[in-house]
Short mmCIF file of C-alpha atoms in Angstrom, two decimals:
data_model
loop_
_atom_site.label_atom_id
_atom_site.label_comp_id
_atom_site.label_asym_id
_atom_site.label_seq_id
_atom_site.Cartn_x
_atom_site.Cartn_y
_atom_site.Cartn_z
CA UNK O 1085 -31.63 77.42 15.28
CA UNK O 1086 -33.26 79.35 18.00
CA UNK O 1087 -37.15 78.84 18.46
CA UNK O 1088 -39.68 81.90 19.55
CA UNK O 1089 -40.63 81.46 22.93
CA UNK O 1090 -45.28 81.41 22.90
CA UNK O 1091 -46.31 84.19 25.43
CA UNK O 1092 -48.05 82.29 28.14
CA UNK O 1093 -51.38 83.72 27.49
CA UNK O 1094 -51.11 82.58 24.04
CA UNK O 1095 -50.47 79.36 25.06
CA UNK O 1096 -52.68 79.20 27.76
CA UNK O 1097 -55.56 80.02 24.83
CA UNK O 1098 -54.28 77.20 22.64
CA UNK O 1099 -54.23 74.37 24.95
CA UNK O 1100 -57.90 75.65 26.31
CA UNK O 1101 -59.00 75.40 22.62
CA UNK O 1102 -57.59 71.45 22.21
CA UNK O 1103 -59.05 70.56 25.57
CA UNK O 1104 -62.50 72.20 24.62
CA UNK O 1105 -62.41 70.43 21.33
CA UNK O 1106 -61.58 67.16 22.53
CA UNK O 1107 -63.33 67.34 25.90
CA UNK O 1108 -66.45 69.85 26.21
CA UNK O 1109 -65.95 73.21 27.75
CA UNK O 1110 -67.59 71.83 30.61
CA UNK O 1111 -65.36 69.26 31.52
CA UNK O 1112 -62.60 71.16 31.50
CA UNK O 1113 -60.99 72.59 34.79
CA UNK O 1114 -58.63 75.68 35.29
CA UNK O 1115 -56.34 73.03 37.14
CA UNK O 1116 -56.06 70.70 34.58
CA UNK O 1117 -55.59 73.49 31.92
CA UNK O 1118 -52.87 74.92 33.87
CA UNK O 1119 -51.23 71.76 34.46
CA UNK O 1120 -51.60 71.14 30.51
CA UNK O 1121 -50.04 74.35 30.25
CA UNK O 1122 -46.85 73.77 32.66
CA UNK O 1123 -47.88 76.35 34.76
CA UNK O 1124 -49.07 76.56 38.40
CA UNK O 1125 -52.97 76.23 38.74
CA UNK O 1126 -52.81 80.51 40.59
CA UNK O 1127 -50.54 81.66 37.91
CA UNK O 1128 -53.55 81.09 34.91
CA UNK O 1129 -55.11 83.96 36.94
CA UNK O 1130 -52.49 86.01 35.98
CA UNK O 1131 -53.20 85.91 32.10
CA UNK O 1132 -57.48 85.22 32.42
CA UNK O 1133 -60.15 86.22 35.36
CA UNK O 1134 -62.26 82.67 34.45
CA UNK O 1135 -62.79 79.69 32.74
CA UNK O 1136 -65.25 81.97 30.76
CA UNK O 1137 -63.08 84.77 30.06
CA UNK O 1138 -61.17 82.07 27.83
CA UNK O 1139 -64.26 81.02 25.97
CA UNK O 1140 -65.34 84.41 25.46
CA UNK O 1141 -62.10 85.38 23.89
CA UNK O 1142 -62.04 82.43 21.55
CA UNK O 1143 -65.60 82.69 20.36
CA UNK O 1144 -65.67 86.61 20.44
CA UNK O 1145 -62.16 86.50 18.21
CA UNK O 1146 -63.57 83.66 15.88
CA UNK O 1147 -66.58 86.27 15.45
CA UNK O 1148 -64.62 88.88 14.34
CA UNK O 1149 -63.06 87.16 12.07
CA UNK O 1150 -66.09 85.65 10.20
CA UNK O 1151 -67.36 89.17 10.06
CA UNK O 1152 -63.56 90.62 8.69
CA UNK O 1153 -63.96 87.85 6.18
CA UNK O 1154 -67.23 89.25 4.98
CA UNK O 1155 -66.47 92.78 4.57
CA UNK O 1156 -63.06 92.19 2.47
CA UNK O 1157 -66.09 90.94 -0.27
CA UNK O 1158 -66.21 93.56 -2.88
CA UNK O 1159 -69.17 96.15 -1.75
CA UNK O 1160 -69.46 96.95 -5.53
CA UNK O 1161 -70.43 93.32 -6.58
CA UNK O 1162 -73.84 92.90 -8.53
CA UNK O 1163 -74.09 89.57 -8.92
CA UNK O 1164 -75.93 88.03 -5.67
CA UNK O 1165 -74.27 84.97 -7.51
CA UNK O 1166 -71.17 85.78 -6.74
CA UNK O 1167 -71.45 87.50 -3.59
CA UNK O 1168 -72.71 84.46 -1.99
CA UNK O 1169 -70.02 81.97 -3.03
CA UNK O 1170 -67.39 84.55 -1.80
CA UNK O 1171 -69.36 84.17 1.22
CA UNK O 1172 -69.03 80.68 1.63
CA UNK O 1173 -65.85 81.15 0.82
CA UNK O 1174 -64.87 83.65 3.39
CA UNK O 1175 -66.35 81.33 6.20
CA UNK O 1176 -64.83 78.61 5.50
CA UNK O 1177 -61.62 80.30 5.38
CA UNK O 1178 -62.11 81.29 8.63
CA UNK O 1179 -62.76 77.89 9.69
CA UNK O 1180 -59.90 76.03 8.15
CA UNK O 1181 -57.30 78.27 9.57
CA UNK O 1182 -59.16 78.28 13.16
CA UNK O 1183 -59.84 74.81 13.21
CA UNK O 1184 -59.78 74.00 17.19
CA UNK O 1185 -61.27 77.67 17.85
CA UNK O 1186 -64.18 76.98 15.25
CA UNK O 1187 -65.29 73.92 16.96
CA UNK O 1188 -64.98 75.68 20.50
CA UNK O 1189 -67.01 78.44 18.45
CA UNK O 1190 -69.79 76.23 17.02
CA UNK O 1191 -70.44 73.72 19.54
CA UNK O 1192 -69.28 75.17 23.24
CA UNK O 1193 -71.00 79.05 23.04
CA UNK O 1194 -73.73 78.24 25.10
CA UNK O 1195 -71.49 77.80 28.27
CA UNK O 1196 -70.53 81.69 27.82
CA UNK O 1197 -72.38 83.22 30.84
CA UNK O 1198 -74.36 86.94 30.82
CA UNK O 1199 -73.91 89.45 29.35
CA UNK O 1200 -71.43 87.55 26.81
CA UNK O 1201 -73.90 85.37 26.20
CA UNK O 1202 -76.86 87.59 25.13
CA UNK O 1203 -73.50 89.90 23.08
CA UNK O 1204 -72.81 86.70 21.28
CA UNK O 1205 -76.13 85.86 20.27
CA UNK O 1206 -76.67 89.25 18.47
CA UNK O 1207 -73.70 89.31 17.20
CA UNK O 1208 -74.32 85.51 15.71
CA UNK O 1209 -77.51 86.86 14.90
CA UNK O 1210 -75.86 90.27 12.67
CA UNK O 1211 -73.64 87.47 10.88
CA UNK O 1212 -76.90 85.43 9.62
CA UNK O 1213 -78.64 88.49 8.45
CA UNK O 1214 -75.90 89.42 6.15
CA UNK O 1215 -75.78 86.13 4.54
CA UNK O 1216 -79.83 86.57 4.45
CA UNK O 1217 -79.74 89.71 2.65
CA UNK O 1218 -77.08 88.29 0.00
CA UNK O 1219 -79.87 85.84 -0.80
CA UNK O 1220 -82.97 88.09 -0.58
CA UNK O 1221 -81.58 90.31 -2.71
CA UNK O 1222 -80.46 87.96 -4.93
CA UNK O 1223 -83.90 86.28 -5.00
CA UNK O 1224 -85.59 89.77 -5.85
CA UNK O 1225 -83.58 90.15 -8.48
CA UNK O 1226 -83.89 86.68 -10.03
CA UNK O 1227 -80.36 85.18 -9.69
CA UNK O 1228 -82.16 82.36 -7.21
CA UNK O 1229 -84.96 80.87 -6.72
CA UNK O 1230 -88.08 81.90 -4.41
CA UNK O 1231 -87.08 80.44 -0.84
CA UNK O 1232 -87.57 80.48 2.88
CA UNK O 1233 -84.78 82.48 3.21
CA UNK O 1234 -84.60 81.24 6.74
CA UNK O 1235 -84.38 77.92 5.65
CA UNK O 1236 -81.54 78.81 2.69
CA UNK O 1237 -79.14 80.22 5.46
CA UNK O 1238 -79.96 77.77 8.07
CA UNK O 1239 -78.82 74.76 5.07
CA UNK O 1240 -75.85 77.12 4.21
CA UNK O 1241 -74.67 77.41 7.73
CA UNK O 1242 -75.13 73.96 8.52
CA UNK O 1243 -73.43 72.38 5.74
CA UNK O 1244 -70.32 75.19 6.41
CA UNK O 1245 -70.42 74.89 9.79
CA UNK O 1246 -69.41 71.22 9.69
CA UNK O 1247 -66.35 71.78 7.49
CA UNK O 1248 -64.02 71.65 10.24
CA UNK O 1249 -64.96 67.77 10.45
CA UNK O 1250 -63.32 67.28 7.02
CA UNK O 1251 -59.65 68.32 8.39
CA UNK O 1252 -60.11 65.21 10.60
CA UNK O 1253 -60.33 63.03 7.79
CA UNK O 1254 -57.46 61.39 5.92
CA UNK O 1255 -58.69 62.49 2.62
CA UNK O 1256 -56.59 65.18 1.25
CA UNK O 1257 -58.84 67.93 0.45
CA UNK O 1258 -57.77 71.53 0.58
CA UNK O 1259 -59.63 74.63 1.92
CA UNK O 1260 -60.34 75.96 -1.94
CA UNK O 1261 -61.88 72.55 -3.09
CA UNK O 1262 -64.17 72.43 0.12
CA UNK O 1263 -65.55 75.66 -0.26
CA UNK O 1264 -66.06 75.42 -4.25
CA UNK O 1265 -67.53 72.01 -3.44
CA UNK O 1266 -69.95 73.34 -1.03
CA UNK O 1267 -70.47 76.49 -2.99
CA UNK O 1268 -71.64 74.45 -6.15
CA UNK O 1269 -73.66 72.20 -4.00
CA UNK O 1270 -75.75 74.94 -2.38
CA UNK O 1271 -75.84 77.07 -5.77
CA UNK O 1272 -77.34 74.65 -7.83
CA UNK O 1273 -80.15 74.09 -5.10
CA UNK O 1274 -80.86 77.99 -5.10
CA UNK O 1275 -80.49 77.94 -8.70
CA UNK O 1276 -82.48 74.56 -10.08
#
């Protein structure tokens, strides 16, 4: 049986995500990742300009995806109700099949330097407000509680954005049972 060959840079991507993960961006040289790779340290330069051009590809492609997640919800939905747990849904989707790119994503985006930096921040900032306006909405029309709103997507983010942790576990817990888990959970607080 013959295996498929990974392209370099694709490989080059997925070893920089493990090493970020388990090491900090920071501590991570373009020697040692090319070395990890099987490739000489000048060759990496073929495939990315930096060190940063990595992260920014990770954590800009990670983005996209969170925000391709949220537009497959239905536009015509009504029910803030259901909007919002097909958000949580969607993220956490995004998360469990990204799993080393979501941690680079969440915890090593503040190494990206200028003008990826200040990009990624608005475009962090564009995901929030969606999840915001889901809730607003949903508040005006009495399907939750009166809120910070702030406060609601800051808790939602920060309970989803930790989901990756529960892959490490040996519990056996799938992707749909974390994300109706977590979707009940935060419900019932907008709800009670």
């Amino acid at each position: 049986m013959a295996t498929t060959a990974i392209p370099t840079r694709q490989k080059i991507r997925l070893t920089a995500q493990k090493l970020f993960r388990e090491r900090g961006y920071a501590a991570v040289g373009m020697r040692e990742l090319a070395k990890e790779v099987g490739i000489e340290a000048p060759s990496i330069y073929n495939h990315y300009k930096s060190k940063d051009d990595i992260l920014r590809e990770i954590c800009f492609d990670i983005a996209g995806q969170f925000f391709k997640a949220l537009a497959a919800i239905d536009p015509e939905e009504k029910s803030a109700t259901k909007k919002l747990r097909a958000a949580i849904k969607a993220h956490v989707s995004v998360i469990a099949t990204n799993l080393e790119a979501s941690a680079v994503f969440f915890h090593e985006w503040m190494f990206l330097e200028e003008p990826n930096l200040a990009q990624f921040k608005k475009q962090r900032h564009e995901y929030e407000l969606k999840f915001r306006d889901i809730i607003d909405k949903g508040t005006k029309k009495g399907d939750f509680r009166a809120m910070n709103i702030k406060l609601v997507t800051f808790t939602i983010f920060s309970a989803l954005n930790a989901t990756y942790d529960l892959y490490r576990t040996n519990e056996r817990i799938t992707q749909d049972q974390i994300a109706e888990d977590i979707a009940n959970l935060l419900l019932k607080g907008l709800k009670s």
